[in-house]
Amino acid sequence: MTTEFPVSPAVRVVALYRFAAIADCAAVQARLTDLCPAGVRGTLLIAPEGLNGTIAGPVAAIDAVLDAVRALPGFADLEVKESTATVMPFHRLKIRIKTEIVTMGRTDLDPVRNAGLYVSPAEWNRLIADPDTVVIDTRNDYEGAIGAFAGAVQPNTRTFRDFPDWFEREGRALLDRPTPPKVAMYCTGGIRCEKATAFLKAEGVAQVHHLEGGILRYLETVPEADSLWQGECFVFDERVAIGHGLTPGSHTLCRGCRMPLGAADRASPRYVEGVCCDRCHQTRTAAQRDGYAERQRQMEIAAQLGIAHVGAVLD
């Protein structure tokens, strides 16, 4: 059964996660599916290690979902980051069961009991400015390319699953010093760096820290004048990127390869809005580009009519 809520002019967007043991993922999926009010869209992932996702909708509707999640055993202290959008950034609601809520390919880790130490955004600058601290970005290459903390190591991984291999190849050597350094790890909302700290501790690294609430909490709470963040933060929805104060960023999305595009990318002669960019121009067939062009045309027609077009999102 669903509940109707009045639509607010501003769409509330919440990124949420918590590592907590879930014995019956199917039961949690069924409960959330039944309880999610109409008007809520986005994605929720459920796994034996916990729950993760980003959803958007009217304020009262989102409150109802958060109340339902916090009522689950172990989820009272659910981590939530909030922002707003002028238009709905998702086109549907998906509640899925996975083996991990953030895929590293290591189901043997236990972030509930063996994660690193939280560092609040207020204390983060002091930690990463310490020369005895190695700062590691646990996000993907395209995320780090548009924004990062000053001096952070960029593993340039294509997916989070690649992080353990990078650590064995390159990361471990960064910590090979007479006096073991502190490690400070960060990601968008906190979930990837929290799991990465559990991985490093399992590999024998002792002094591991991670940014509480991730970049989103930092950009929300740390004044821009005091910030060590450079650039914009990629987010996995139609907003594409955000800046200090969680304000909308300047990047857009290539509809061909789903990569973020800055002003220089859009100035490339190979960029075609809604079709391809310099990265994917040569990897898409003529038939694919024709299909993308037709989708873009339909999106423009829908925009003129003032209606949403689900083709705006590629699965």
Coordinates of C-alpha atoms in Angstrom, one line a residue:
M1 CA 0.0 0.0 0.0
T2 CA 1.3 3.5 -0.8
T3 CA 0.5 6.8 0.7
E4 CA 0.0 10.1 -1.3
F5 CA 1.7 13.3 -0.2
P6 CA 1.4 16.8 -1.6
V7 CA 4.2 17.7 -4.0
S8 CA 6.6 20.4 -2.6
P9 CA 8.1 23.0 -5.0
A10 CA 11.6 21.8 -3.9
V11 CA 12.5 18.2 -4.2
R12 CA 14.3 16.8 -1.1
V13 CA 17.2 14.5 -2.0
V14 CA 18.8 12.2 0.6
A15 CA 21.8 10.0 0.4
L16 CA 21.7 7.3 3.0
Y17 CA 23.6 4.3 4.1
R18 CA 24.5 2.1 7.1
F19 CA 26.6 -1.0 7.6
A20 CA 24.4 -3.2 9.8
A21 CA 23.7 -6.9 9.6
I22 CA 20.5 -7.9 7.6
A23 CA 19.5 -11.5 8.1
D24 CA 16.6 -11.5 5.6
C25 CA 17.2 -9.1 2.7
A26 CA 14.0 -10.2 0.9
A27 CA 11.8 -9.3 3.9
V28 CA 13.4 -5.8 4.1
Q29 CA 13.0 -5.3 0.4
A30 CA 9.3 -6.3 0.6
R31 CA 8.8 -4.0 3.6
L32 CA 10.4 -1.0 2.0
T33 CA 8.5 -1.6 -1.3
D34 CA 5.3 -1.6 0.6
L35 CA 6.1 1.4 2.8
C36 CA 7.7 3.7 0.2
P37 CA 5.2 6.5 -0.5
A38 CA 4.1 7.5 -4.0
G39 CA 6.4 10.3 -5.3
V40 CA 9.6 8.8 -4.0
R41 CA 12.2 7.9 -6.6
G42 CA 15.8 6.8 -6.7
T43 CA 17.6 3.6 -5.7
L44 CA 17.9 1.6 -2.5
L45 CA 20.4 -1.3 -2.3
I46 CA 20.0 -4.0 0.3
A47 CA 22.7 -6.6 1.2
P48 CA 23.6 -8.8 4.2
E49 CA 26.1 -6.0 5.2
G50 CA 23.5 -3.2 5.2
L51 CA 21.6 -0.6 3.1
N52 CA 22.7 2.1 0.7
G53 CA 21.0 4.5 -1.7
T54 CA 19.9 7.9 -2.8
I55 CA 16.2 8.8 -3.0
A56 CA 14.3 12.0 -3.7
G57 CA 10.7 13.3 -3.3
P58 CA 8.5 15.5 -1.3
V59 CA 9.7 16.3 2.3
A60 CA 6.9 14.3 4.1
A61 CA 7.3 11.3 1.8
I62 CA 11.1 11.1 2.4
D63 CA 10.5 11.4 6.2
A64 CA 8.2 8.4 5.9
V65 CA 10.9 6.3 4.2
L66 CA 13.6 7.4 6.7
D67 CA 11.3 6.5 9.6
A68 CA 10.8 3.0 8.0
V69 CA 14.5 2.4 7.6
R70 CA 15.5 3.6 11.0
A71 CA 12.9 1.2 12.5
L72 CA 14.9 -1.7 11.1
P73 CA 17.2 -3.4 13.7
G74 CA 20.6 -1.7 13.8
F75 CA 19.6 1.2 11.7
A76 CA 18.6 3.8 14.3
D77 CA 21.9 5.7 13.6
L78 CA 21.4 5.8 9.8
E79 CA 23.8 8.1 8.0
V80 CA 21.9 10.7 6.0
K81 CA 23.0 13.6 3.8
E82 CA 20.4 16.0 2.5
S83 CA 20.2 18.5 -0.3
T84 CA 17.5 19.9 -2.6
A85 CA 16.8 19.9 -6.3
T86 CA 14.5 22.1 -8.4
V87 CA 13.4 19.1 -10.5
M88 CA 13.2 15.4 -9.6
P89 CA 16.7 13.9 -10.3
F90 CA 15.4 10.3 -10.7
H91 CA 12.8 8.7 -13.0
R92 CA 11.8 5.7 -11.1
L93 CA 12.2 3.9 -7.7
K94 CA 14.4 0.7 -7.6
I95 CA 14.8 -1.4 -4.4
R96 CA 17.3 -4.2 -5.2
I97 CA 19.0 -6.9 -3.3
K98 CA 22.8 -7.2 -3.8
T99 CA 25.7 -9.2 -2.3
E100 CA 27.3 -5.9 -1.2
I101 CA 25.8 -2.4 -0.8
V102 CA 29.0 -1.0 -2.3
T103 CA 30.8 -3.5 -4.5
M104 CA 34.4 -4.2 -3.7
G105 CA 34.2 -7.9 -4.3
R106 CA 35.2 -8.6 -0.7
T107 CA 32.2 -10.0 1.2
D108 CA 34.6 -11.2 4.0
L109 CA 35.1 -7.6 5.4
D110 CA 33.2 -6.4 8.4
P111 CA 32.8 -2.6 8.4
V112 CA 30.4 -2.8 11.3
R113 CA 33.2 -3.9 13.7
N114 CA 36.4 -3.2 11.9
A115 CA 36.2 0.2 10.1
G116 CA 38.6 3.0 10.7
L117 CA 38.1 6.0 12.9
Y118 CA 35.6 8.7 11.9
V119 CA 36.9 12.2 11.4
S120 CA 34.4 15.0 11.5
P121 CA 34.5 17.6 8.7
A122 CA 35.6 20.2 11.3
E123 CA 38.7 18.2 12.1
W124 CA 39.4 16.9 8.6
N125 CA 41.6 19.9 7.5
R126 CA 43.9 19.4 10.4
L127 CA 44.3 15.7 9.7
I128 CA 45.0 16.0 6.0
A129 CA 47.4 19.0 6.4
D130 CA 49.6 16.8 8.6
P131 CA 52.7 15.7 6.5
D132 CA 52.6 12.4 8.3
T133 CA 49.1 11.7 6.8
V134 CA 48.6 9.9 3.4
V135 CA 45.2 11.1 1.9
I136 CA 43.6 8.6 -0.4
D137 CA 40.5 9.2 -2.6
T138 CA 38.5 6.0 -2.8
R139 CA 36.3 7.2 -5.7
N140 CA 36.5 6.4 -9.4
D141 CA 38.8 8.2 -11.9
Y142 CA 36.2 10.3 -13.5
E143 CA 35.0 11.6 -10.0
G144 CA 38.5 12.6 -9.0
A145 CA 39.1 14.3 -12.3
I146 CA 36.5 17.0 -11.6
G147 CA 37.2 17.6 -7.9
A148 CA 39.4 16.4 -5.0
F149 CA 41.0 17.4 -1.7
A150 CA 44.4 19.1 -2.1
G151 CA 47.2 16.7 -2.1
A152 CA 45.1 13.5 -2.3
V153 CA 46.4 10.3 -3.9
Q154 CA 44.2 9.4 -6.9
P155 CA 44.2 5.6 -7.5
N156 CA 42.4 6.4 -10.8
T157 CA 40.4 3.2 -10.5
R158 CA 37.5 2.7 -13.0
T159 CA 35.3 1.1 -10.3
F160 CA 35.5 0.6 -6.5
R161 CA 36.0 -3.2 -7.2
D162 CA 39.5 -2.2 -8.5
F163 CA 40.6 -0.6 -5.2
P164 CA 42.1 -3.8 -3.6
D165 CA 44.2 -4.5 -6.7
W166 CA 45.4 -0.9 -6.8
F167 CA 46.4 -1.1 -3.1
E168 CA 48.5 -4.2 -3.7
R169 CA 50.1 -2.7 -6.8
E170 CA 50.7 0.8 -5.6
G171 CA 49.0 1.8 -2.4
R172 CA 50.9 -0.4 0.0
A173 CA 54.2 1.1 -1.2
L174 CA 52.9 4.6 -0.2
L175 CA 52.8 3.5 3.4
D176 CA 56.2 1.9 3.4
R177 CA 58.0 4.3 5.8
P178 CA 60.2 3.9 8.9
T179 CA 57.3 5.4 10.9
P180 CA 54.0 4.2 9.5
P181 CA 51.9 7.2 8.4
K182 CA 48.3 7.9 9.2
V183 CA 45.9 7.2 6.4
A184 CA 42.9 9.5 5.7
M185 CA 40.3 8.2 3.2
Y186 CA 37.3 9.9 1.7
C187 CA 34.5 9.4 -0.8
T188 CA 31.2 11.1 -1.8
G189 CA 29.0 10.2 1.1
G190 CA 31.2 8.1 3.3
I191 CA 30.2 4.5 2.4
R192 CA 33.2 3.6 0.1
C193 CA 35.8 5.1 2.4
E194 CA 34.3 3.3 5.4
K195 CA 34.5 0.0 3.6
A196 CA 38.0 0.8 2.3
T197 CA 39.2 1.4 5.9
A198 CA 37.9 -2.0 6.9
F199 CA 39.9 -3.4 3.9
L200 CA 43.1 -1.6 4.9
K201 CA 42.7 -2.7 8.6
A202 CA 42.3 -6.3 7.3
E203 CA 45.6 -5.8 5.4
G204 CA 47.4 -4.8 8.6
V205 CA 47.2 -1.0 8.3
A206 CA 46.7 0.4 11.8
Q207 CA 46.1 4.1 11.7
V208 CA 43.2 4.4 9.3
H209 CA 40.7 7.3 9.3
H210 CA 37.8 8.3 7.1
L211 CA 35.8 11.5 6.6
E212 CA 32.5 11.3 8.4
G213 CA 29.6 12.0 6.1
G214 CA 32.0 12.1 3.1
I215 CA 32.5 15.1 0.8
L216 CA 28.8 15.9 0.9
R217 CA 28.9 16.6 4.6
Y218 CA 32.2 18.5 4.3
L219 CA 30.8 20.8 1.5
E220 CA 27.7 21.3 3.5
T221 CA 29.3 22.3 6.8
V222 CA 32.8 23.7 6.1
P223 CA 32.8 27.4 4.9
E224 CA 34.3 27.8 1.4
A225 CA 36.9 30.2 2.7
D226 CA 38.3 27.4 5.0
S227 CA 37.9 24.6 2.6
L228 CA 40.7 22.4 1.2
W229 CA 38.3 21.0 -1.5
Q230 CA 39.1 21.9 -5.0
G231 CA 36.6 21.6 -7.9
E232 CA 33.2 20.0 -7.8
C233 CA 31.8 16.7 -6.4
F234 CA 30.3 14.3 -8.8
V235 CA 26.9 12.8 -7.7
F236 CA 25.1 9.9 -9.3
D237 CA 22.0 11.6 -10.4
E238 CA 20.7 14.2 -12.8
R239 CA 22.4 17.0 -10.9
V240 CA 25.8 15.6 -12.1
A241 CA 27.9 17.7 -9.7
I242 CA 27.7 20.0 -6.8
G243 CA 29.9 22.6 -5.1
H244 CA 30.3 24.2 -1.7
G245 CA 27.0 24.6 0.2
L246 CA 25.7 21.7 -2.0
T247 CA 24.9 24.2 -4.7
P248 CA 24.5 23.0 -8.3
G249 CA 27.8 22.6 -10.2
S250 CA 28.8 23.4 -13.8
H251 CA 29.2 19.9 -15.1
T252 CA 26.7 18.2 -17.4
L253 CA 26.4 14.5 -18.4
C254 CA 27.4 12.8 -21.6
R255 CA 24.4 10.7 -22.6
G256 CA 26.6 8.4 -24.6
C257 CA 29.0 7.3 -21.9
R258 CA 27.6 8.8 -18.7
M259 CA 30.8 10.7 -17.9
P260 CA 30.8 14.3 -16.5
L261 CA 31.5 17.1 -18.9
G262 CA 33.0 20.5 -18.1
A263 CA 33.0 23.6 -20.2
A264 CA 36.2 22.4 -22.1
D265 CA 34.7 19.0 -22.8
R266 CA 31.5 20.6 -24.3
A267 CA 33.7 22.9 -26.5
S268 CA 35.2 19.8 -28.2
P269 CA 34.2 19.5 -31.9
R270 CA 33.4 15.8 -31.1
Y271 CA 30.8 16.8 -28.5
V272 CA 27.2 16.4 -29.6
E273 CA 24.6 17.2 -26.9
G274 CA 22.7 14.1 -25.9
V275 CA 24.8 11.9 -28.2
C276 CA 28.5 11.6 -27.5
C277 CA 31.6 13.4 -26.2
D278 CA 35.3 13.3 -27.0
R279 CA 35.7 10.2 -24.7
C280 CA 33.1 8.1 -26.5
H281 CA 32.8 9.5 -30.0
Q282 CA 34.9 6.7 -31.5
T283 CA 33.5 3.9 -29.4
R284 CA 29.8 4.3 -30.5
T285 CA 28.5 2.9 -33.7
A286 CA 26.6 5.0 -36.2
A287 CA 23.4 3.1 -35.2
Q288 CA 24.0 3.9 -31.5
R289 CA 24.6 7.6 -32.3
D290 CA 21.4 7.7 -34.3
G291 CA 19.5 6.2 -31.5
Y292 CA 21.0 8.7 -29.0
A293 CA 20.1 11.6 -31.3
E294 CA 16.5 10.4 -31.5
R295 CA 16.3 10.1 -27.8
Q296 CA 17.7 13.7 -27.5
R297 CA 15.1 14.9 -29.9
Q298 CA 12.3 13.3 -27.9
M299 CA 13.7 14.8 -24.7
E300 CA 13.7 18.3 -26.3
I301 CA 10.1 17.8 -27.4
A302 CA 9.1 16.7 -23.9
A303 CA 10.9 19.7 -22.3
Q304 CA 9.0 22.0 -24.6
L305 CA 5.7 20.4 -23.5
G306 CA 6.8 20.6 -19.8
I307 CA 6.8 16.9 -19.2
A308 CA 9.5 14.5 -18.0
H309 CA 11.1 12.0 -20.4
V310 CA 12.4 8.8 -19.0
G311 CA 14.9 8.5 -21.8
A312 CA 17.0 11.1 -20.0
V313 CA 18.4 8.2 -17.9
L314 CA 20.5 5.3 -19.3
D315 CA 20.4 2.1 -17.3

